[in-house]
Amino acid sequence: MEIKIHARNIDSRLKIALYAMTEFAMARLVPSKRLRNNVSINIHLKHHDEGGEAMLSEDANKYRPRDFKVIIDHHQAEIDNYDRTRTDTEWGHEILKTLAHELVHVKQYVMGELTYRTHGMVWKKVTYAPDNIIDYFETPFEIEAYGREKGLLVAFLVRWSEIEEEMGLNV
């Protein structure tokens, strides 16, 4: 798997965590190592209308996608749902949780469960074109992504503690 991180002024520990989370989550989500080895993910930390988005790269094959762009708005992660400023650790965890959510969508594309068409998103051969945000959160692909994001984050944080110790980052 090819992973590229595009971010300015981001702590090197967070960049390492982004790489590690991507490897960790994809290994859990896509069981086939052969399939994972053919996936390319470009992660961009930048302003975005939503907190995050996973999409096919411009030149990706839309019928058998293997090249993806994931955008995470790290600025939106600074404030929680109650309008409080997150601590640095909470901010980092929110970014990793958002990444986990978007990687579930990458898995859905790679496994052929989810496809994008001009008339809407197609999940397991059923088209979803929600009219409002409430209907959007009820789509099966979002239910899966929200359902798995926290579990992936918690499991990764256990592994991250081990990685920090191995690399001598827990100073």
Short mmCIF file of C-alpha atoms in Angstrom, two decimals:
data_model
loop_
_atom_site.label_atom_id
_atom_site.label_comp_id
_atom_site.label_asym_id
_atom_site.label_seq_id
_atom_site.Cartn_x
_atom_site.Cartn_y
_atom_site.Cartn_z
CA MET A 1 0.00 0.00 0.00
CA GLU A 2 1.24 3.44 -0.87
CA ILE A 3 0.42 6.16 1.66
CA LYS A 4 1.25 9.84 1.26
CA ILE A 5 0.54 12.52 3.84
CA HIS A 6 0.08 16.09 2.65
CA ALA A 7 0.11 18.47 5.61
CA ARG A 8 1.86 21.65 6.66
CA ASN A 9 3.09 22.47 10.15
CA ILE A 10 1.98 19.11 11.56
CA ASP A 11 3.95 17.48 14.36
CA SER A 12 6.09 14.56 13.19
CA ARG A 13 4.48 12.26 15.80
CA LEU A 14 1.05 12.97 14.31
CA LYS A 15 2.36 12.26 10.80
CA ILE A 16 3.78 8.92 11.99
CA ALA A 17 0.45 8.19 13.71
CA LEU A 18 -1.43 8.96 10.47
CA TYR A 19 0.74 6.48 8.54
CA ALA A 20 0.44 3.88 11.29
CA MET A 21 -3.36 4.32 11.63
CA THR A 22 -3.79 3.93 7.88
CA GLU A 23 -1.78 0.69 7.82
CA PHE A 24 -3.50 -0.58 10.97
CA ALA A 25 -7.07 0.23 9.90
CA MET A 26 -6.68 -1.04 6.35
CA ALA A 27 -5.21 -4.32 7.62
CA ARG A 28 -8.32 -4.77 9.77
CA LEU A 29 -10.77 -3.61 7.12
CA VAL A 30 -9.36 -5.29 3.98
CA PRO A 31 -8.30 -8.84 4.85
CA SER A 32 -6.47 -9.46 1.56
CA LYS A 33 -2.87 -8.25 1.77
CA ARG A 34 -2.61 -8.63 -1.99
CA LEU A 35 -5.53 -6.27 -2.47
CA ARG A 36 -4.16 -3.78 0.11
CA ASN A 37 -0.78 -3.78 -1.64
CA ASN A 38 -2.46 -2.37 -4.76
CA VAL A 39 -4.11 0.54 -2.94
CA SER A 40 -2.81 4.11 -2.95
CA ILE A 41 -4.08 6.64 -0.39
CA ASN A 42 -3.21 10.34 -0.39
CA ILE A 43 -4.18 11.96 2.91
CA HIS A 44 -4.59 15.74 2.90
CA LEU A 45 -4.95 17.78 6.09
CA LYS A 46 -6.56 21.00 4.92
CA HIS A 47 -9.74 23.08 5.07
CA HIS A 48 -12.84 21.26 3.86
CA ASP A 49 -16.59 21.90 4.08
CA GLU A 50 -17.05 18.64 5.96
CA GLY A 51 -14.84 17.22 8.71
CA GLY A 52 -13.51 14.68 6.25
CA GLU A 53 -14.12 12.99 2.94
CA ALA A 54 -12.86 9.91 1.12
CA MET A 55 -12.99 10.01 -2.65
CA LEU A 56 -11.55 8.33 -5.68
CA SER A 57 -8.50 10.03 -7.15
CA GLU A 58 -9.16 11.84 -10.42
CA ASP A 59 -7.43 9.15 -12.48
CA ALA A 60 -8.84 6.16 -10.53
CA ASN A 61 -10.79 3.43 -12.27
CA LYS A 62 -14.32 4.04 -10.98
CA TYR A 63 -15.29 0.39 -11.46
CA ARG A 64 -12.26 -1.07 -9.62
CA PRO A 65 -10.92 1.84 -7.60
CA ARG A 66 -7.48 1.51 -6.02
CA ASP A 67 -6.37 5.17 -5.85
CA PHE A 68 -7.93 7.40 -3.19
CA LYS A 69 -7.78 10.88 -1.76
CA VAL A 70 -8.76 11.40 1.87
CA ILE A 71 -9.29 14.95 3.13
CA ILE A 72 -9.39 15.72 6.85
CA ASP A 73 -10.11 19.22 8.05
CA HIS A 74 -7.82 19.38 11.06
CA HIS A 75 -9.05 22.90 11.81
CA GLN A 76 -12.59 21.65 12.47
CA ALA A 77 -11.12 19.09 14.90
CA GLU A 78 -9.96 21.90 17.20
CA ILE A 79 -13.47 22.57 18.58
CA ASP A 80 -15.78 19.86 19.95
CA ASN A 81 -19.56 19.61 19.56
CA TYR A 82 -20.03 21.75 22.69
CA ASP A 83 -17.91 24.60 21.31
CA ARG A 84 -14.98 23.80 23.61
CA THR A 85 -11.36 23.87 22.45
CA ARG A 86 -9.87 20.39 22.46
CA THR A 87 -6.53 19.67 24.10
CA ASP A 88 -3.67 18.66 21.78
CA THR A 89 -4.24 14.99 22.62
CA GLU A 90 -8.00 15.22 22.04
CA TRP A 91 -7.33 17.06 18.76
CA GLY A 92 -4.98 14.31 17.59
CA HIS A 93 -7.46 11.61 18.57
CA GLU A 94 -10.24 13.39 16.68
CA ILE A 95 -8.09 13.53 13.54
CA LEU A 96 -7.28 9.82 13.86
CA LYS A 97 -10.97 8.99 14.45
CA THR A 98 -11.93 10.97 11.35
CA LEU A 99 -9.22 9.14 9.39
CA ALA A 100 -10.60 5.80 10.62
CA HIS A 101 -14.10 6.83 9.46
CA GLU A 102 -12.84 7.78 6.00
CA LEU A 103 -10.78 4.59 5.72
CA VAL A 104 -13.98 2.59 6.25
CA HIS A 105 -15.27 4.34 3.12
CA VAL A 106 -12.03 3.47 1.28
CA LYS A 107 -12.60 -0.16 2.28
CA GLN A 108 -16.18 0.07 0.99
CA TYR A 109 -14.93 1.30 -2.40
CA VAL A 110 -12.10 -1.26 -2.59
CA MET A 111 -14.38 -4.17 -1.71
CA GLY A 112 -16.98 -3.05 -4.28
CA GLU A 113 -19.64 -2.36 -1.66
CA LEU A 114 -19.86 1.36 -2.42
CA THR A 115 -19.63 3.16 -5.75
CA TYR A 116 -20.14 6.75 -6.73
CA ARG A 117 -22.40 7.57 -9.66
CA THR A 118 -23.75 10.91 -10.85
CA HIS A 119 -27.25 9.92 -9.64
CA GLY A 120 -26.03 9.12 -6.10
CA MET A 121 -24.06 6.66 -4.03
CA VAL A 122 -24.66 2.97 -4.78
CA TRP A 123 -24.36 0.62 -1.80
CA LYS A 124 -24.56 -3.06 -2.67
CA LYS A 125 -26.54 -2.29 -5.84
CA VAL A 126 -29.02 0.06 -4.12
CA THR A 127 -28.85 3.77 -4.99
CA TYR A 128 -28.92 6.32 -2.17
CA ALA A 129 -29.42 10.01 -2.95
CA PRO A 130 -30.51 11.48 0.39
CA ASP A 131 -32.37 14.80 0.27
CA ASN A 132 -31.21 15.98 3.68
CA ILE A 133 -28.58 15.43 6.36
CA ILE A 134 -30.87 13.27 8.48
CA ASP A 135 -31.41 10.83 5.62
CA TYR A 136 -27.66 10.90 4.86
CA PHE A 137 -26.78 9.65 8.35
CA GLU A 138 -29.26 6.80 7.88
CA THR A 139 -27.47 5.41 4.81
CA PRO A 140 -25.87 1.99 5.40
CA PHE A 141 -22.40 3.15 4.34
CA GLU A 142 -22.44 5.96 6.93
CA ILE A 143 -23.86 3.71 9.63
CA GLU A 144 -20.96 1.30 9.07
CA ALA A 145 -18.37 4.10 9.03
CA TYR A 146 -19.66 5.72 12.24
CA GLY A 147 -20.04 2.32 13.84
CA ARG A 148 -16.45 1.29 13.17
CA GLU A 149 -14.56 4.59 13.64
CA LYS A 150 -14.33 4.50 17.44
CA GLY A 151 -13.49 0.79 17.62
CA LEU A 152 -10.68 1.30 15.12
CA LEU A 153 -9.42 4.32 17.09
CA VAL A 154 -9.41 2.51 20.44
CA ALA A 155 -7.69 -0.57 18.99
CA PHE A 156 -5.15 1.65 17.25
CA LEU A 157 -4.37 3.65 20.39
CA VAL A 158 -3.48 0.41 22.19
CA ARG A 159 -1.12 -0.44 19.32
CA TRP A 160 0.14 3.18 19.16
CA SER A 161 1.38 2.97 22.75
CA GLU A 162 3.49 -0.03 21.72
CA ILE A 163 4.75 1.78 18.59
CA GLU A 164 5.77 4.83 20.62
CA GLU A 165 7.67 2.63 23.03
CA GLU A 166 9.42 0.73 20.20
CA MET A 167 10.42 3.99 18.48
CA GLY A 168 11.32 5.82 21.70
CA LEU A 169 8.67 8.48 21.03
CA ASN A 170 7.09 8.36 24.49
CA VAL A 171 9.46 10.94 25.92
#
